[in-house]
Tab-separated table of C-alpha atoms in Angstrom:
chain	number	residue	atom	x	y	z
A	950	ASP	CA	0.000	0.000	0.000
A	951	ALA	CA	1.189	3.519	-0.759
A	952	GLY	CA	2.191	5.686	2.128
A	953	VAL	CA	1.444	9.357	2.580
A	954	THR	CA	2.449	11.252	-0.542
A	955	GLN	CA	3.256	14.935	-0.711
A	956	SER	CA	3.959	17.273	-3.601
A	957	PRO	CA	6.029	19.036	-4.582
A	958	THR	CA	9.156	17.766	-2.832
A	959	HIS	CA	10.957	21.071	-3.089
A	960	LEU	CA	9.786	24.597	-3.766
A	961	ILE	CA	11.494	27.974	-3.976
A	962	LYS	CA	9.419	31.124	-3.618
A	963	THR	CA	10.050	34.789	-2.942
A	964	ARG	CA	8.651	36.946	-0.198
A	965	GLY	CA	5.044	37.996	-0.716
A	966	GLN	CA	4.145	35.086	-2.977
A	967	HIS	CA	1.709	32.363	-2.066
A	968	VAL	CA	2.145	28.595	-2.150
A	969	THR	CA	-0.040	25.497	-2.241
A	970	LEU	CA	1.215	22.183	-0.898
A	971	ARG	CA	-0.595	18.904	-1.457
A	972	CYS	CA	-0.978	15.706	0.492
A	973	SER	CA	-2.616	12.338	-0.149
A	974	PRO	CA	-3.178	10.209	2.955
A	975	ILE	CA	-2.843	6.480	3.311
A	976	SER	CA	-5.846	4.725	1.843
A	977	GLY	CA	-8.533	4.413	4.498
A	978	HIS	CA	-7.207	7.266	6.621
A	979	LYS	CA	-9.709	10.080	7.050
A	980	SER	CA	-7.561	12.500	8.998
A	981	VAL	CA	-4.753	14.707	7.739
A	982	SER	CA	-2.558	16.873	9.934
A	983	TRP	CA	-0.071	19.471	8.764
A	984	TYR	CA	3.157	20.253	10.589
A	985	GLN	CA	5.932	22.784	10.088
A	986	GLN	CA	9.450	21.651	10.911
A	987	VAL	CA	12.190	24.230	11.110
A	988	LEU	CA	15.752	22.939	10.994
A	989	GLY	CA	16.824	21.618	14.363
A	990	GLN	CA	13.321	21.630	15.819
A	991	GLY	CA	10.515	19.150	16.215
A	992	PRO	CA	7.419	19.230	14.019
A	993	GLN	CA	5.007	21.969	15.040
A	994	PHE	CA	1.267	21.397	14.603
A	995	ILE	CA	-0.470	23.669	12.102
A	996	PHE	CA	-3.861	22.090	11.318
A	997	GLN	CA	-5.821	18.906	11.492
A	998	TYR	CA	-8.666	18.003	9.185
A	999	TYR	CA	-11.050	15.127	9.648
A	1000	GLU	CA	-13.918	14.297	7.320
A	1001	LYS	CA	-13.311	17.618	5.538
A	1002	GLU	CA	-13.764	19.656	8.706
A	1003	GLU	CA	-11.022	21.592	10.467
A	1004	ARG	CA	-10.600	20.169	13.953
A	1005	GLY	CA	-8.194	22.784	15.130
A	1006	ARG	CA	-5.149	24.828	14.409
A	1007	GLY	CA	-1.892	25.575	16.099
A	1008	ASN	CA	-0.343	28.938	16.777
A	1009	PHE	CA	-0.024	30.046	13.174
A	1010	PRO	CA	-1.288	33.277	11.537
A	1011	ASP	CA	-4.276	33.483	9.232
A	1012	ARG	CA	-1.905	33.469	6.252
A	1013	PHE	CA	-1.967	29.704	6.716
A	1014	SER	CA	-5.084	27.906	5.559
A	1015	ALA	CA	-5.979	24.412	4.483
A	1016	ARG	CA	-8.783	22.276	3.224
A	1017	GLN	CA	-9.613	18.614	2.805
A	1018	PHE	CA	-11.322	17.121	-0.198
A	1019	PRO	CA	-13.957	14.332	-0.429
A	1020	ASN	CA	-11.196	11.819	-1.232
A	1021	TYR	CA	-9.463	12.914	2.032
A	1022	SER	CA	-6.509	14.517	0.264
A	1023	SER	CA	-5.562	17.939	1.537
A	1024	GLU	CA	-3.994	21.218	0.527
A	1025	LEU	CA	-2.073	23.666	2.667
A	1026	ASN	CA	-2.026	27.247	1.467
A	1027	VAL	CA	0.294	29.964	2.698
A	1028	ASN	CA	-0.166	33.570	1.567
A	1029	ALA	CA	2.164	36.554	1.745
A	1030	LEU	CA	5.206	34.371	2.311
A	1031	LEU	CA	7.841	35.527	4.765
A	1032	LEU	CA	11.462	34.466	5.068
A	1033	GLY	CA	10.537	32.754	8.324
A	1034	ASP	CA	8.179	30.414	6.484
A	1035	SER	CA	11.182	28.537	5.111
A	1036	ALA	CA	10.814	25.050	6.536
A	1037	LEU	CA	9.945	21.420	5.879
A	1038	TYR	CA	6.162	21.049	5.722
A	1039	LEU	CA	5.014	17.610	6.762
A	1040	CYS	CA	1.683	15.983	6.249
A	1041	ALA	CA	0.608	13.129	8.489
A	1042	SER	CA	-2.399	10.871	8.221
A	1043	SER	CA	-4.170	8.575	10.638
A	1044	PRO	CA	-7.492	6.744	10.634
A	1045	SER	CA	-9.359	9.298	12.751
A	1046	GLY	CA	-6.758	11.747	13.947
A	1047	ILE	CA	-7.013	11.157	17.668
A	1048	VAL	CA	-3.736	11.385	19.561
A	1049	SER	CA	-3.778	7.749	20.604
A	1050	GLN	CA	-3.188	6.782	16.959
A	1051	PRO	CA	0.279	6.893	15.380
A	1052	GLN	CA	0.854	9.620	12.855
A	1053	HIS	CA	2.063	8.418	9.452
A	1054	PHE	CA	4.197	11.130	7.884
A	1055	GLY	CA	4.937	11.868	4.260
A	1056	ASP	CA	8.375	12.842	3.010
A	1057	GLY	CA	7.460	16.515	3.251
A	1058	THR	CA	7.805	19.574	1.064
A	1059	ARG	CA	10.969	21.604	1.528
A	1060	LEU	CA	9.956	25.248	1.112
A	1061	SER	CA	12.628	27.895	0.683
A	1062	ILE	CA	11.775	31.595	0.679
A	1063	LEU	CA	14.220	33.999	-0.966
B	624	GLY	CA	1.253	26.414	27.150
B	625	GLN	CA	2.417	22.863	27.303
B	626	GLN	CA	6.102	22.186	26.937
B	627	VAL	CA	7.744	18.939	25.972
B	628	MET	CA	11.455	19.046	26.623
B	629	GLN	CA	14.111	16.593	25.552
B	630	ILE	CA	17.679	16.181	26.680
B	631	PRO	CA	20.313	15.976	25.496
B	632	GLN	CA	19.964	17.974	22.303
B	633	TYR	CA	22.879	16.094	20.722
B	634	GLN	CA	24.662	12.858	21.530
B	635	HIS	CA	27.665	11.399	19.757
B	636	VAL	CA	28.675	7.845	20.617
B	637	GLN	CA	31.062	5.192	19.443
B	638	GLU	CA	29.400	2.207	17.826
B	639	GLY	CA	28.608	-0.329	20.523
B	640	GLU	CA	28.056	2.243	23.276
B	641	ASP	CA	24.666	2.766	24.866
B	642	PHE	CA	22.479	5.840	24.364
B	643	THR	CA	19.644	7.373	26.360
B	644	THR	CA	17.371	10.315	25.641
B	645	TYR	CA	14.965	11.809	28.142
B	646	CYS	CA	11.629	13.502	27.616
B	647	ASN	CA	9.829	15.675	30.168
B	648	SER	CA	6.409	17.253	29.953
B	649	SER	CA	5.141	20.215	31.936
B	650	THR	CA	1.773	18.447	32.227
B	651	THR	CA	0.574	14.903	32.828
B	652	LEU	CA	0.230	12.963	29.596
B	653	SER	CA	-2.435	10.426	28.704
B	654	ASN	CA	0.095	8.779	26.416
B	655	ILE	CA	3.455	9.450	24.827
B	656	GLN	CA	4.742	8.538	21.396
B	657	TRP	CA	8.289	8.218	20.104
B	658	TYR	CA	9.386	8.894	16.543
B	659	LYS	CA	12.676	8.558	14.683
B	660	GLN	CA	13.725	10.836	11.839
B	661	ARG	CA	16.714	9.839	9.760
B	662	PRO	CA	18.780	12.669	8.221
B	663	GLY	CA	16.854	14.029	5.249
B	664	GLY	CA	13.857	11.859	6.082
B	665	HIS	CA	10.515	12.142	7.797
B	666	PRO	CA	9.461	11.143	11.318
B	667	VAL	CA	8.611	7.460	11.630
B	668	PHE	CA	6.482	6.175	14.494
B	669	LEU	CA	8.339	3.854	16.869
B	670	ILE	CA	6.040	3.203	19.814
B	671	GLN	CA	3.315	4.502	22.089
B	672	LEU	CA	3.244	4.219	25.884
B	673	VAL	CA	-0.002	4.613	27.789
B	674	LYS	CA	0.245	3.158	31.299
B	675	SER	CA	2.028	4.647	34.282
B	676	GLY	CA	5.417	2.952	34.707
B	677	GLU	CA	5.078	1.106	31.406
B	678	VAL	CA	8.202	-0.403	29.856
B	679	LYS	CA	8.306	-1.650	26.280
B	680	LYS	CA	11.161	-3.169	24.326
B	681	GLN	CA	11.888	-3.347	20.628
B	682	LYS	CA	15.063	-5.367	20.113
B	683	ARG	CA	17.828	-3.061	21.391
B	684	LEU	CA	15.431	-0.183	22.192
B	685	THR	CA	13.799	0.164	25.610
B	686	PHE	CA	11.075	2.734	26.228
B	687	GLN	CA	9.834	3.785	29.652
B	688	PHE	CA	6.916	5.920	30.813
B	689	GLY	CA	7.276	7.511	34.217
B	690	GLU	CA	5.061	6.735	37.172
B	691	ALA	CA	3.653	10.273	37.141
B	692	LYS	CA	3.163	10.109	33.369
B	693	LYS	CA	5.158	13.308	32.910
B	694	ASN	CA	8.429	11.849	31.705
B	695	SER	CA	9.710	9.151	29.416
B	696	SER	CA	12.987	7.759	28.200
B	697	LEU	CA	14.389	5.847	25.263
B	698	HIS	CA	17.461	3.689	25.794
B	699	ILE	CA	19.404	2.037	22.981
B	700	THR	CA	21.790	-0.757	23.882
B	701	ALA	CA	24.951	-1.284	21.821
B	702	THR	CA	24.303	1.390	19.217
B	703	GLN	CA	24.794	0.693	15.540
B	704	THR	CA	25.286	3.086	12.639
B	705	THR	CA	21.722	2.369	11.581
B	706	ASP	CA	20.541	4.078	14.795
B	707	VAL	CA	21.693	7.474	13.511
B	708	GLY	CA	18.898	10.038	13.445
B	709	THR	CA	16.838	12.381	15.576
B	710	TYR	CA	14.558	10.855	18.192
B	711	PHE	CA	11.434	12.793	19.118
B	712	CYS	CA	8.915	12.291	21.859
B	713	ALA	CA	5.409	13.650	21.399
B	714	GLY	CA	2.447	13.988	23.705
B	715	PRO	CA	-1.154	15.173	23.485
B	716	ASP	CA	-1.685	18.906	23.838
B	717	SER	CA	-2.552	19.925	27.382
B	718	GLY	CA	-5.427	22.081	26.192
B	719	GLY	CA	-7.744	19.116	26.165
B	720	SER	CA	-7.837	18.510	22.445
B	721	ASN	CA	-7.785	14.888	21.425
B	722	TYR	CA	-6.016	15.466	18.122
B	723	LYS	CA	-3.045	17.792	18.605
B	724	LEU	CA	0.403	16.350	19.265
B	725	THR	CA	3.160	18.442	20.783
B	726	PHE	CA	6.662	17.323	19.816
B	727	GLY	CA	9.870	17.864	21.710
B	728	LYS	CA	12.869	19.359	19.939
B	729	GLY	CA	14.451	15.955	19.614
B	730	THR	CA	17.805	14.371	20.369
B	731	LEU	CA	20.179	13.981	17.449
B	732	LEU	CA	22.197	10.777	17.723
B	733	THR	CA	25.351	10.296	15.700
B	734	VAL	CA	27.337	7.057	15.817
B	735	ASN	CA	31.007	6.762	15.019
B	736	PRO	CA	31.761	3.383	13.371
């Protein structure tokens, strides 16, 4: 079975632009969570979606938004990019998203802001 | 807010030596998870601990959950070069949500062959 897939793998943008990152969960998983990982730090929770509804968000500005589609894939959108948005963006899926279930991570999208 | 702290931040060992990383939470945890991230890779789930005082083993890896459910440790016996990577602990957010994981900053393990 395919794991969590993310696209693109790498992306270079300039300040002020916007970006869309995509994620396909493991088949049968209905929950997708997005994390930001800055070099040398642990993943930081951005959003979780379950059954197309946002369950909650972490401490990120409104420039960050996401949505989940009927096939449970998800997009993360970031507007007005800042240099500080440079990071590895990880998508993780699980059957229902509750914290007692392991998170299955994709390979991530490496976003660089110039 | 909740803090999950890990020490040490870095650990370099000779192959065959043991390694331990410690995780401490500012709040009581209902469970704790451990992940491993190889250089250039993504976090991979290792194990989950739920019960107070629980000890679980996976070959050379031993995981413990403290009696107060606020701390945990991962011990690797006789490290190998394949153990290289960053080890993260993660616990549920203290705000009561049942879906948000808070990760520690991780311990980077390097092994000299």
